[in-house]
């Protein structure tokens, strides 16, 4: 190794992963952090950490000058970019070299070459690797693109040339929509990558996303580490990945692996990288998509089945070491799956969630690996990507790996911001996924109207009422009926009273004492409960001759439960909350568009005086690297616009006011 100290120019779970990889090789790891990440786990785990600026990524993690200055300040001789941010920025890689620092990744020339999907397609064609039929030209005029779209036909994809992660990508099923979708794709591409150039491709409906992990050293050795299947995607973003790919014939596997190695050798690549392909599930034809010139989010599944530490070898290659193993010495054993756990609401178009993580309990089971960048007390902000952690299962076969991952997810408890854990478990249970015949269209086919969160049952509602009562009773009250904070009434039965709460806009009642209670919901359903205890966030009780338990998080009026009957959240109002809610209802509303979270106003689609219909798009907000289109809550006339494009807004800020239609 020709360096001893590595600065990690990233944050979150990948930064922590790389800190450990460096330390495992006897290298000193230097972290960087913005104001928002001052107490983050990767900062604490590193040997040294350097502050690089405010929370905005453009002024911290995307500021190459600050990153290089931090490396110099900390005495680092190398910089590892992780993935995202500056990982595939050729100018940054060159700036590192100019500053005398080793860049842990490929050459700037290779990053630039493969960073353009248009240029990468030309490389694939030269290497005799098939590409999706489409248009990859430099002429980006509207007329030329529309003419090429007519040649390709629909359905087709518009894709950002510099893009990834589904950003700057639009499906077109009717050419009359092409102009609008092209404008949207260019706008998102410019915002995300600073490059509005696009390409057009034929849309392959029943497609599988297959990618090949590559390691290549500076001595010219290129090795594949077999393939991964990343077909289960939402909004063109991966959610479940696995290695190896299921239901893949030996001939197709061998051809795809050979194509990946041949393309990599053709450009003189020297680092870890991934060559991605689209496999037509109907015909068996495969096409080159792109090459990612960095470490991938899903690299742990390949590490699990090959036993090769990809992150460590990326560092070794950058330090000048040669790969010591021949291709036939690399084996693929067992099966591994990875689930990306994100702070988002899958039932609301995957809207990112923000806030403080008030509870965090990860599963601890043989065969599970957790890569996480957060803990209890961490704050999930709108400045960065919504991914919190990755849970990886490893087993001898696919069915066992799926069961293990599902069990791990069932024991993963995160409270505060909402997460996609319930959604991930539903994906693992999809019939197409269970049999390994899923495609990139499977998620849309399974949930054509979007995924719906499980409807909480009466049992969970009763648990929420019980938890609220016990929590309030524990706040210094010696008598349950003197400090409830809920409505108290006298009962004819001779009991001293009953407490009334409001849940799901309906009244519910609890009666009892000393661990024995009856919870009655608005529809008359009654639950007899014995030996009820709430201790250290765990609610336990007996009902119907069985012992039940659930993890409970109570944050003001929000009650979150995690138990045998699933996961659910409720707003439970006591007397003060009921009075306040009644007052708010009397005030009316529904004529304002408010910011669902802090972010940047990307575009205002209307003007004062415009007449709009309910559901019409009116403003676009950028938060957590995603664009969210907000719509009018009612029909009427735009009476006030409070923010312009380019301005930052706080959560709850009133963006637009509408005079409702009479």
PDB file of C-alpha atoms in Angstrom, residues 392-566:
ATOM      1  CA  UNK A 392     -28.420  -8.447   4.339  1.00  0.00           C
ATOM      2  CA  UNK A 393     -29.238 -12.129   4.763  1.00  0.00           C
ATOM      3  CA  UNK A 394     -27.007 -15.060   3.817  1.00  0.00           C
ATOM      4  CA  UNK A 395     -28.096 -18.689   3.678  1.00  0.00           C
ATOM      5  CA  UNK A 396     -27.407 -21.907   1.798  1.00  0.00           C
ATOM      6  CA  UNK A 397     -30.325 -21.428  -0.614  1.00  0.00           C
ATOM      7  CA  UNK A 398     -32.650 -18.693  -1.845  1.00  0.00           C
ATOM      8  CA  UNK A 399     -35.765 -19.738   0.053  1.00  0.00           C
ATOM      9  CA  UNK A 400     -33.827 -19.783   3.327  1.00  0.00           C
ATOM     10  CA  UNK A 401     -32.286 -16.394   2.613  1.00  0.00           C
ATOM     11  CA  UNK A 402     -35.740 -14.899   1.942  1.00  0.00           C
ATOM     12  CA  UNK A 403     -37.164 -16.321   5.177  1.00  0.00           C
ATOM     13  CA  UNK A 404     -34.180 -15.064   7.158  1.00  0.00           C
ATOM     14  CA  UNK A 405     -34.434 -11.564   5.702  1.00  0.00           C
ATOM     15  CA  UNK A 406     -38.156 -11.440   6.449  1.00  0.00           C
ATOM     16  CA  UNK A 407     -37.534 -12.520  10.036  1.00  0.00           C
ATOM     17  CA  UNK A 408     -34.848  -9.883  10.385  1.00  0.00           C
ATOM     18  CA  UNK A 409     -37.137  -7.159   9.068  1.00  0.00           C
ATOM     19  CA  UNK A 410     -39.876  -8.257  11.484  1.00  0.00           C
ATOM     20  CA  UNK A 411     -37.442  -7.643  14.348  1.00  0.00           C
ATOM     21  CA  UNK A 412     -36.141  -4.311  13.065  1.00  0.00           C
ATOM     22  CA  UNK A 413     -37.814  -1.555  15.078  1.00  0.00           C
ATOM     23  CA  UNK A 414     -37.371   2.108  14.142  1.00  0.00           C
ATOM     24  CA  UNK A 415     -39.577   4.816  15.617  1.00  0.00           C
ATOM     25  CA  UNK A 416     -39.755   8.486  14.798  1.00  0.00           C
ATOM     26  CA  UNK A 417     -39.774   8.950  11.010  1.00  0.00           C
ATOM     27  CA  UNK A 418     -41.815   6.382   9.119  1.00  0.00           C
ATOM     28  CA  UNK A 419     -39.950   3.625   7.291  1.00  0.00           C
ATOM     29  CA  UNK A 420     -40.566   1.210   4.411  1.00  0.00           C
ATOM     30  CA  UNK A 421     -40.072  -1.975   6.465  1.00  0.00           C
ATOM     31  CA  UNK A 422     -43.671  -3.205   6.102  1.00  0.00           C
ATOM     32  CA  UNK A 423     -43.453  -2.529   2.357  1.00  0.00           C
ATOM     33  CA  UNK A 424     -40.230  -4.544   2.075  1.00  0.00           C
ATOM     34  CA  UNK A 425     -41.826  -7.513   3.815  1.00  0.00           C
ATOM     35  CA  UNK A 426     -44.724  -7.407   1.375  1.00  0.00           C
ATOM     36  CA  UNK A 427     -42.253  -7.451  -1.528  1.00  0.00           C
ATOM     37  CA  UNK A 428     -40.572 -10.583  -0.181  1.00  0.00           C
ATOM     38  CA  UNK A 429     -43.995 -12.270  -0.125  1.00  0.00           C
ATOM     39  CA  UNK A 430     -44.869 -11.503  -3.768  1.00  0.00           C
ATOM     40  CA  UNK A 431     -45.482 -14.791  -5.635  1.00  0.00           C
ATOM     41  CA  UNK A 432     -43.314 -13.748  -8.607  1.00  0.00           C
ATOM     42  CA  UNK A 433     -40.446 -12.865  -6.289  1.00  0.00           C
ATOM     43  CA  UNK A 434     -40.778 -16.070  -4.272  1.00  0.00           C
ATOM     44  CA  UNK A 435     -40.380 -18.116  -7.454  1.00  0.00           C
ATOM     45  CA  UNK A 436     -37.636 -15.890  -8.872  1.00  0.00           C
ATOM     46  CA  UNK A 437     -39.512 -14.879 -12.039  1.00  0.00           C
ATOM     47  CA  UNK A 438     -39.978 -11.232 -11.074  1.00  0.00           C
ATOM     48  CA  UNK A 439     -39.047  -8.348 -13.354  1.00  0.00           C
ATOM     49  CA  UNK A 440     -38.748  -4.582 -13.171  1.00  0.00           C
ATOM     50  CA  UNK A 441     -42.496  -4.461 -13.851  1.00  0.00           C
ATOM     51  CA  UNK A 442     -43.466  -6.781 -10.984  1.00  0.00           C
ATOM     52  CA  UNK A 443     -43.936  -4.125  -8.340  1.00  0.00           C
ATOM     53  CA  UNK A 444     -46.224  -2.050 -10.554  1.00  0.00           C
ATOM     54  CA  UNK A 445     -48.221  -5.130 -11.502  1.00  0.00           C
ATOM     55  CA  UNK A 446     -48.614  -6.186  -7.880  1.00  0.00           C
ATOM     56  CA  UNK A 447     -49.669  -2.715  -6.721  1.00  0.00           C
ATOM     57  CA  UNK A 448     -51.235  -0.990  -9.768  1.00  0.00           C
ATOM     58  CA  UNK A 449     -52.795   1.717  -7.594  1.00  0.00           C
ATOM     59  CA  UNK A 450     -49.785   1.998  -5.301  1.00  0.00           C
ATOM     60  CA  UNK A 451     -48.907   0.064  -2.177  1.00  0.00           C
ATOM     61  CA  UNK A 452     -51.322   0.436   0.704  1.00  0.00           C
ATOM     62  CA  UNK A 453     -50.181   0.193   4.289  1.00  0.00           C
ATOM     63  CA  UNK A 454     -51.894  -2.561   6.288  1.00  0.00           C
ATOM     64  CA  UNK A 455     -55.115  -1.304   7.854  1.00  0.00           C
ATOM     65  CA  UNK A 456     -54.668  -1.345  11.635  1.00  0.00           C
ATOM     66  CA  UNK A 457     -57.055  -3.720  13.339  1.00  0.00           C
ATOM     67  CA  UNK A 458     -59.227  -3.261  16.395  1.00  0.00           C
ATOM     68  CA  UNK A 459     -56.693  -5.215  18.442  1.00  0.00           C
ATOM     69  CA  UNK A 460     -53.982  -2.654  17.669  1.00  0.00           C
ATOM     70  CA  UNK A 461     -56.323   0.236  18.443  1.00  0.00           C
ATOM     71  CA  UNK A 462     -57.010  -1.293  21.852  1.00  0.00           C
ATOM     72  CA  UNK A 463     -53.262  -1.656  22.432  1.00  0.00           C
ATOM     73  CA  UNK A 464     -52.738   2.019  21.575  1.00  0.00           C
ATOM     74  CA  UNK A 465     -55.405   3.104  24.084  1.00  0.00           C
ATOM     75  CA  UNK A 466     -53.960   0.819  26.757  1.00  0.00           C
ATOM     76  CA  UNK A 467     -50.416   2.095  26.115  1.00  0.00           C
ATOM     77  CA  UNK A 468     -51.537   5.730  26.368  1.00  0.00           C
ATOM     78  CA  UNK A 469     -53.335   5.084  29.609  1.00  0.00           C
ATOM     79  CA  UNK A 470     -50.407   3.251  31.200  1.00  0.00           C
ATOM     80  CA  UNK A 471     -47.908   5.863  30.007  1.00  0.00           C
ATOM     81  CA  UNK A 472     -49.920   8.727  31.446  1.00  0.00           C
ATOM     82  CA  UNK A 473     -50.531   6.845  34.679  1.00  0.00           C
ATOM     83  CA  UNK A 474     -46.774   6.354  35.102  1.00  0.00           C
ATOM     84  CA  UNK A 475     -46.108  10.093  35.056  1.00  0.00           C
ATOM     85  CA  UNK A 476     -46.110  10.442  38.822  1.00  0.00           C
ATOM     86  CA  UNK A 477     -49.803   9.671  39.407  1.00  0.00           C
ATOM     87  CA  UNK A 478     -50.595   7.595  42.489  1.00  0.00           C
ATOM     88  CA  UNK A 479     -54.187   7.084  41.409  1.00  0.00           C
ATOM     89  CA  UNK A 480     -55.087   6.200  37.790  1.00  0.00           C
ATOM     90  CA  UNK A 481     -58.124   8.491  37.816  1.00  0.00           C
ATOM     91  CA  UNK A 482     -56.450  11.656  39.102  1.00  0.00           C
ATOM     92  CA  UNK A 483     -53.822  12.215  36.403  1.00  0.00           C
ATOM     93  CA  UNK A 484     -55.128  10.649  33.219  1.00  0.00           C
ATOM     94  CA  UNK A 485     -55.187  13.717  31.032  1.00  0.00           C
ATOM     95  CA  UNK A 486     -58.297  12.213  29.383  1.00  0.00           C
ATOM     96  CA  UNK A 487     -62.018  12.593  29.864  1.00  0.00           C
ATOM     97  CA  UNK A 488     -63.118  11.027  33.183  1.00  0.00           C
ATOM     98  CA  UNK A 489     -66.699   9.934  33.846  1.00  0.00           C
ATOM     99  CA  UNK A 490     -68.516   8.141  36.668  1.00  0.00           C
ATOM    100  CA  UNK A 491     -69.877   4.700  35.865  1.00  0.00           C
ATOM    101  CA  UNK A 492     -73.041   3.116  37.306  1.00  0.00           C
ATOM    102  CA  UNK A 493     -71.182  -0.155  37.794  1.00  0.00           C
ATOM    103  CA  UNK A 494     -69.556   1.185  40.899  1.00  0.00           C
ATOM    104  CA  UNK A 495     -66.119   1.776  39.405  1.00  0.00           C
ATOM    105  CA  UNK A 496     -64.615   5.140  40.180  1.00  0.00           C
ATOM    106  CA  UNK A 497     -64.546   6.114  36.516  1.00  0.00           C
ATOM    107  CA  UNK A 498     -63.585   5.492  32.930  1.00  0.00           C
ATOM    108  CA  UNK A 499     -61.197   7.385  30.634  1.00  0.00           C
ATOM    109  CA  UNK A 500     -62.273   8.429  27.157  1.00  0.00           C
ATOM    110  CA  UNK A 501     -59.767   8.953  24.347  1.00  0.00           C
ATOM    111  CA  UNK A 502     -60.139   9.820  20.680  1.00  0.00           C
ATOM    112  CA  UNK A 503     -58.570   7.478  18.108  1.00  0.00           C
ATOM    113  CA  UNK A 504     -59.200   7.433  14.342  1.00  0.00           C
ATOM    114  CA  UNK A 505     -61.743  10.219  14.915  1.00  0.00           C
ATOM    115  CA  UNK A 506     -63.836   7.948  17.127  1.00  0.00           C
ATOM    116  CA  UNK A 507     -64.220   7.775  20.893  1.00  0.00           C
ATOM    117  CA  UNK A 508     -62.814   4.833  22.853  1.00  0.00           C
ATOM    118  CA  UNK A 509     -63.059   4.042  26.564  1.00  0.00           C
ATOM    119  CA  UNK A 510     -60.820   2.285  29.066  1.00  0.00           C
ATOM    120  CA  UNK A 511     -61.928   1.115  32.502  1.00  0.00           C
ATOM    121  CA  UNK A 512     -60.100  -0.747  35.245  1.00  0.00           C
ATOM    122  CA  UNK A 513     -57.093  -0.671  37.513  1.00  0.00           C
ATOM    123  CA  UNK A 514     -54.151  -2.677  38.863  1.00  0.00           C
ATOM    124  CA  UNK A 515     -53.304  -4.332  35.542  1.00  0.00           C
ATOM    125  CA  UNK A 516     -56.886  -5.389  34.689  1.00  0.00           C
ATOM    126  CA  UNK A 517     -58.720  -3.272  32.131  1.00  0.00           C
ATOM    127  CA  UNK A 518     -61.512  -3.312  29.583  1.00  0.00           C
ATOM    128  CA  UNK A 519     -60.971  -1.282  26.407  1.00  0.00           C
ATOM    129  CA  UNK A 520     -64.143  -0.551  24.446  1.00  0.00           C
ATOM    130  CA  UNK A 521     -63.960   0.896  20.950  1.00  0.00           C
ATOM    131  CA  UNK A 522     -66.556   3.076  19.259  1.00  0.00           C
ATOM    132  CA  UNK A 523     -68.253   0.109  17.560  1.00  0.00           C
ATOM    133  CA  UNK A 524     -68.720  -1.702  20.853  1.00  0.00           C
ATOM    134  CA  UNK A 525     -65.828  -4.149  20.426  1.00  0.00           C
ATOM    135  CA  UNK A 526     -64.490  -4.833  23.931  1.00  0.00           C
ATOM    136  CA  UNK A 527     -61.111  -6.240  24.960  1.00  0.00           C
ATOM    137  CA  UNK A 528     -60.595  -7.777  28.402  1.00  0.00           C
ATOM    138  CA  UNK A 529     -56.983  -7.351  29.464  1.00  0.00           C
ATOM    139  CA  UNK A 530     -55.077  -8.680  32.463  1.00  0.00           C
ATOM    140  CA  UNK A 531     -51.578  -8.191  33.886  1.00  0.00           C
ATOM    141  CA  UNK A 532     -50.907  -5.151  31.699  1.00  0.00           C
ATOM    142  CA  UNK A 533     -47.476  -3.535  32.073  1.00  0.00           C
ATOM    143  CA  UNK A 534     -45.686  -0.806  30.108  1.00  0.00           C
ATOM    144  CA  UNK A 535     -41.994  -0.837  30.908  1.00  0.00           C
ATOM    145  CA  UNK A 536     -38.963   0.339  28.905  1.00  0.00           C
ATOM    146  CA  UNK A 537     -41.085   0.858  25.815  1.00  0.00           C
ATOM    147  CA  UNK A 538     -42.558  -2.660  25.879  1.00  0.00           C
ATOM    148  CA  UNK A 539     -46.295  -3.154  26.401  1.00  0.00           C
ATOM    149  CA  UNK A 540     -47.173  -6.629  27.670  1.00  0.00           C
ATOM    150  CA  UNK A 541     -50.495  -8.068  28.763  1.00  0.00           C
ATOM    151  CA  UNK A 542     -52.690 -11.181  28.730  1.00  0.00           C
ATOM    152  CA  UNK A 543     -55.872 -11.616  26.687  1.00  0.00           C
ATOM    153  CA  UNK A 544     -57.814 -14.721  25.657  1.00  0.00           C
ATOM    154  CA  UNK A 545     -55.409 -16.936  27.574  1.00  0.00           C
ATOM    155  CA  UNK A 546     -52.346 -15.707  25.680  1.00  0.00           C
ATOM    156  CA  UNK A 547     -49.489 -13.353  26.488  1.00  0.00           C
ATOM    157  CA  UNK A 548     -49.083 -10.445  24.063  1.00  0.00           C
ATOM    158  CA  UNK A 549     -46.360  -7.850  23.698  1.00  0.00           C
ATOM    159  CA  UNK A 550     -45.621  -4.860  21.509  1.00  0.00           C
ATOM    160  CA  UNK A 551     -42.971  -2.197  21.277  1.00  0.00           C
ATOM    161  CA  UNK A 552     -44.485   1.208  21.912  1.00  0.00           C
ATOM    162  CA  UNK A 553     -43.326   4.710  21.081  1.00  0.00           C
ATOM    163  CA  UNK A 554     -45.417   7.652  22.254  1.00  0.00           C
ATOM    164  CA  UNK A 555     -44.451  11.027  20.853  1.00  0.00           C
ATOM    165  CA  UNK A 556     -46.953  13.682  21.904  1.00  0.00           C
ATOM    166  CA  UNK A 557     -50.205  12.415  20.372  1.00  0.00           C
ATOM    167  CA  UNK A 558     -48.646   9.859  18.000  1.00  0.00           C
ATOM    168  CA  UNK A 559     -48.596   6.271  19.244  1.00  0.00           C
ATOM    169  CA  UNK A 560     -46.535   3.735  17.263  1.00  0.00           C
ATOM    170  CA  UNK A 561     -46.871   0.009  17.879  1.00  0.00           C
ATOM    171  CA  UNK A 562     -44.737  -2.889  16.736  1.00  0.00           C
ATOM    172  CA  UNK A 563     -46.132  -6.261  17.776  1.00  0.00           C
ATOM    173  CA  UNK A 564     -47.318  -9.729  16.804  1.00  0.00           C
ATOM    174  CA  UNK A 565     -50.183  -8.258  14.773  1.00  0.00           C
ATOM    175  CA  UNK A 566     -47.913  -5.938  12.787  1.00  0.00           C
TER     176      UNK A 566
END
